[in-house]
């Protein structure tokens, strides 16, 4: 069974450019989470969706960040315009609340570098 | 606000030297405490979920335990392949509350 899939794995862009990160959750999972990981701050939750609906976006740093989940098998995180301080590893994770267990399964991450 | 503190930040062990990692937490009602392993350049890998004080879970050389204020990850006779960063996270109880709050992790190095 395929795990969480993220693309691209690496992204290098210039300040001011738009960046779009993509995620395909595990089939059958109904919750999806976007995290950002840096050395200074560790893993931070940006936003999460339940049944394709955004539930909590309080972790999104500012209006430059936006996320969508148009269907149960796809989500995007967009940064426009990008800034050097956005450089980090971005993880997508999914979980299922149906079984009464809530562990999240993470993708391999996208390493974003903004120059 | 939920908080998770892990200690030590880094731990260096000789192969076969058993030790424990600590995870202290504060949460308004615990639904679950989670342990993950993260290798460099990879996403966190799920290890265990603990739900109530007194619960224990084991996997190979790892054993996780839980009290009302902290969790320990015991590593027995570690091998170099156990080297990784170990992350602890809590999930608060409450309807629709599915997010995890993570600690900053303990970086474990096992020297042959």
Coordinates of C-alpha atoms in Angstrom, one line a residue:
Chain A
X1 CA 0.0 0.0 0.0
X2 CA 1.5 3.4 -1.0
X3 CA 2.2 5.8 1.8
X4 CA 1.7 9.6 1.7
X5 CA 3.1 11.0 -1.6
X6 CA 4.6 14.5 -1.8
X7 CA 6.0 16.4 -4.7
X8 CA 8.3 17.9 -5.5
X9 CA 10.9 16.5 -3.1
X10 CA 13.1 19.5 -3.5
X11 CA 12.3 23.0 -4.6
X12 CA 14.6 25.9 -5.1
X13 CA 13.1 29.2 -6.0
X14 CA 13.8 32.9 -5.9
X15 CA 12.2 35.3 -3.5
X16 CA 8.9 36.6 -4.8
X17 CA 8.0 33.5 -6.8
X18 CA 5.0 31.3 -6.3
X19 CA 5.6 27.9 -4.9
X20 CA 3.1 25.0 -4.9
X21 CA 3.6 21.9 -2.9
X22 CA 1.5 18.8 -3.5
X23 CA 0.3 15.9 -1.4
X24 CA -1.6 12.7 -2.0
X25 CA -2.8 11.1 1.3
X26 CA -3.1 7.4 2.1
X27 CA -6.2 6.1 0.4
X28 CA -9.1 5.9 2.9
X29 CA -7.7 8.4 5.3
X30 CA -10.1 11.3 6.0
X31 CA -7.7 13.8 7.8
X32 CA -4.8 15.6 6.2
X33 CA -2.2 17.8 7.9
X34 CA 0.5 20.2 6.6
X35 CA 3.5 20.8 8.8
X36 CA 6.7 22.8 8.5
X37 CA 9.9 21.7 10.1
X38 CA 12.9 23.9 10.9
X39 CA 15.9 23.4 13.3
X40 CA 14.8 26.4 15.4
X41 CA 11.1 25.6 15.8
X42 CA 10.8 21.9 15.1
X43 CA 7.6 20.5 13.6
X44 CA 4.8 23.1 13.4
X45 CA 1.3 22.4 12.3
X46 CA 0.2 24.8 9.6
X47 CA -3.3 23.6 8.7
X48 CA -5.4 20.5 8.8
X49 CA -8.4 19.2 6.9
X50 CA -11.1 16.7 7.9
X51 CA -13.2 15.2 5.2
X52 CA -11.7 17.8 2.8
X53 CA -12.8 20.7 4.9
X54 CA -10.2 23.0 6.5
X55 CA -10.7 22.8 10.3
X56 CA -7.9 24.8 11.8
X57 CA -5.6 27.1 9.8
X58 CA -4.3 29.0 12.9
X59 CA -0.8 27.8 12.2
X60 CA -0.6 29.4 8.7
X61 CA 2.0 32.1 9.1
X62 CA 0.4 34.8 7.1
X63 CA -1.8 35.5 4.1
X64 CA 1.0 34.5 1.7
X65 CA 0.2 30.9 2.6
X66 CA -2.9 29.1 1.4
X67 CA -4.0 25.4 1.2
X68 CA -6.7 23.6 -0.6
X69 CA -8.1 20.1 -0.7
X70 CA -10.4 19.7 -3.7
X71 CA -10.9 16.0 -3.1
X72 CA -10.0 13.2 -0.8
X73 CA -6.9 12.3 -2.7
X74 CA -5.2 15.6 -3.3
X75 CA -4.1 18.7 -1.4
X76 CA -1.9 21.7 -2.2
X77 CA 0.0 24.2 -0.1
X78 CA 0.8 27.4 -1.9
X79 CA 3.1 30.2 -1.0
X80 CA 2.8 33.5 -2.9
X81 CA 5.0 35.4 -2.8
X82 CA 7.8 33.3 -1.3
X83 CA 10.4 34.7 1.0
X84 CA 13.8 33.4 2.3
X85 CA 12.3 32.8 5.8
X86 CA 9.9 30.3 4.2
X87 CA 12.9 27.9 3.6
X88 CA 12.1 24.7 5.5
X89 CA 11.0 21.1 5.0
X90 CA 7.3 20.9 4.5
X91 CA 5.5 17.6 5.4
X92 CA 2.1 16.3 4.6
X93 CA 0.6 13.7 6.9
X94 CA -2.7 11.8 6.9
X95 CA -4.7 9.8 9.4
X96 CA -8.1 8.1 9.8
X97 CA -10.5 9.0 12.6
X98 CA -12.8 6.2 11.6
X99 CA -11.0 3.4 13.5
X100 CA -10.7 5.4 16.8
X101 CA -6.9 5.6 16.5
X102 CA -5.3 8.8 15.4
X103 CA -1.8 8.2 14.5
X104 CA -0.6 10.3 11.6
X105 CA 1.5 8.9 8.7
X106 CA 4.0 11.3 7.2
X107 CA 5.2 11.8 3.6
X108 CA 8.9 12.2 2.7
X109 CA 8.6 16.0 2.8
X110 CA 9.5 18.8 0.4
X111 CA 12.7 20.7 1.1
X112 CA 12.0 24.3 0.1
X113 CA 14.9 26.7 -0.4
X114 CA 14.0 30.4 -1.2
X115 CA 17.0 32.5 -2.3
Chain B
X1 CA -2.0 25.5 25.3
X2 CA -0.6 22.0 24.9
X3 CA 3.1 21.7 25.5
X4 CA 5.7 18.9 25.0
X5 CA 9.3 19.0 26.2
X6 CA 11.8 16.3 25.3
X7 CA 15.0 15.6 27.1
X8 CA 17.9 15.3 26.5
X9 CA 18.2 17.2 23.2
X10 CA 21.0 14.8 22.2
X11 CA 22.2 11.5 23.5
X12 CA 25.2 9.5 22.6
X13 CA 25.4 5.9 23.6
X14 CA 27.8 3.0 23.0
X15 CA 26.3 0.0 21.3
X16 CA 24.6 -2.1 23.9
X17 CA 24.4 0.7 26.5
X18 CA 20.7 1.0 27.5
X19 CA 19.1 4.3 28.3
X20 CA 15.8 6.3 28.3
X21 CA 14.4 9.3 26.6
X22 CA 12.0 11.6 28.4
X23 CA 8.9 13.4 27.1
X24 CA 7.1 15.7 29.5
X25 CA 3.7 17.1 28.5
X26 CA 0.9 19.3 29.5
X27 CA -2.4 18.9 27.8
X28 CA -6.1 19.6 28.6
X29 CA -7.2 16.0 28.5
X30 CA -5.0 13.5 26.8
X31 CA -6.4 11.5 23.9
X32 CA -3.1 9.9 23.0
X33 CA 0.7 10.3 23.2
X34 CA 2.7 9.3 20.1
X35 CA 6.3 8.4 19.5
X36 CA 7.9 8.8 16.1
X37 CA 11.3 8.1 14.7
X38 CA 12.8 10.4 12.1
X39 CA 15.9 9.6 10.0
X40 CA 17.8 12.4 8.2
X41 CA 16.1 13.5 5.1
X42 CA 12.9 11.5 5.8
X43 CA 9.5 12.1 7.3
X44 CA 8.7 10.9 10.8
X45 CA 7.8 7.3 11.1
X46 CA 5.1 6.2 13.5
X47 CA 6.2 3.9 16.4
X48 CA 3.7 3.8 19.2
X49 CA 0.5 5.3 20.6
X50 CA -0.2 5.3 24.4
X51 CA -3.6 6.2 25.6
X52 CA -3.6 6.0 29.4
X53 CA -1.3 6.1 32.4
X54 CA 0.3 2.8 33.1
X55 CA 0.2 1.6 29.5
X56 CA 3.3 0.2 27.9
X57 CA 4.2 -0.8 24.3
X58 CA 7.2 -2.6 22.9
X59 CA 8.8 -3.0 19.5
X60 CA 12.1 -4.8 19.2
X61 CA 14.6 -2.9 21.5
X62 CA 12.1 0.0 22.2
X63 CA 9.6 0.2 25.0
X64 CA 7.4 3.2 25.6
X65 CA 5.7 3.9 29.0
X66 CA 3.2 6.6 30.1
X67 CA 2.4 8.4 33.3
X68 CA 0.0 11.3 33.8
X69 CA 2.8 13.8 33.2
X70 CA 5.4 12.1 31.1
X71 CA 6.4 9.3 28.8
X72 CA 9.7 7.4 28.5
X73 CA 11.1 5.6 25.6
X74 CA 13.5 3.0 26.9
X75 CA 16.1 1.6 24.5
X76 CA 17.6 -1.7 25.5
X77 CA 21.0 -2.8 24.1
X78 CA 20.8 -0.3 21.2
X79 CA 22.5 -0.9 17.9
X80 CA 23.9 1.7 15.4
X81 CA 20.8 1.4 13.3
X82 CA 18.7 2.8 16.2
X83 CA 20.5 6.2 15.6
X84 CA 17.8 8.7 14.7
X85 CA 15.8 11.6 16.1
X86 CA 12.9 10.4 18.3
X87 CA 9.9 12.7 18.4
X88 CA 7.1 12.7 21.0
X89 CA 3.7 14.3 20.3
X90 CA 0.4 14.6 22.2
X91 CA -3.2 14.8 21.0
X92 CA -5.8 16.5 23.2
X93 CA -9.2 15.0 23.7
X94 CA -12.3 16.8 22.3
X95 CA -14.6 16.5 19.4
X96 CA -12.9 17.2 16.1
X97 CA -9.5 17.7 17.8
X98 CA -7.1 15.7 15.6
X99 CA -3.9 17.7 15.6
X100 CA -0.7 16.7 17.2
X101 CA 1.6 18.9 19.2
X102 CA 5.2 17.8 18.8
X103 CA 8.3 18.2 21.0
X104 CA 11.6 19.1 19.4
X105 CA 13.0 15.6 19.6
X106 CA 16.0 13.8 21.0
X107 CA 18.8 13.0 18.6
X108 CA 20.1 9.6 19.5
X109 CA 23.6 8.5 18.2
X110 CA 24.7 4.9 18.9
X111 CA 28.4 4.3 18.5
X112 CA 29.7 0.9 17.4

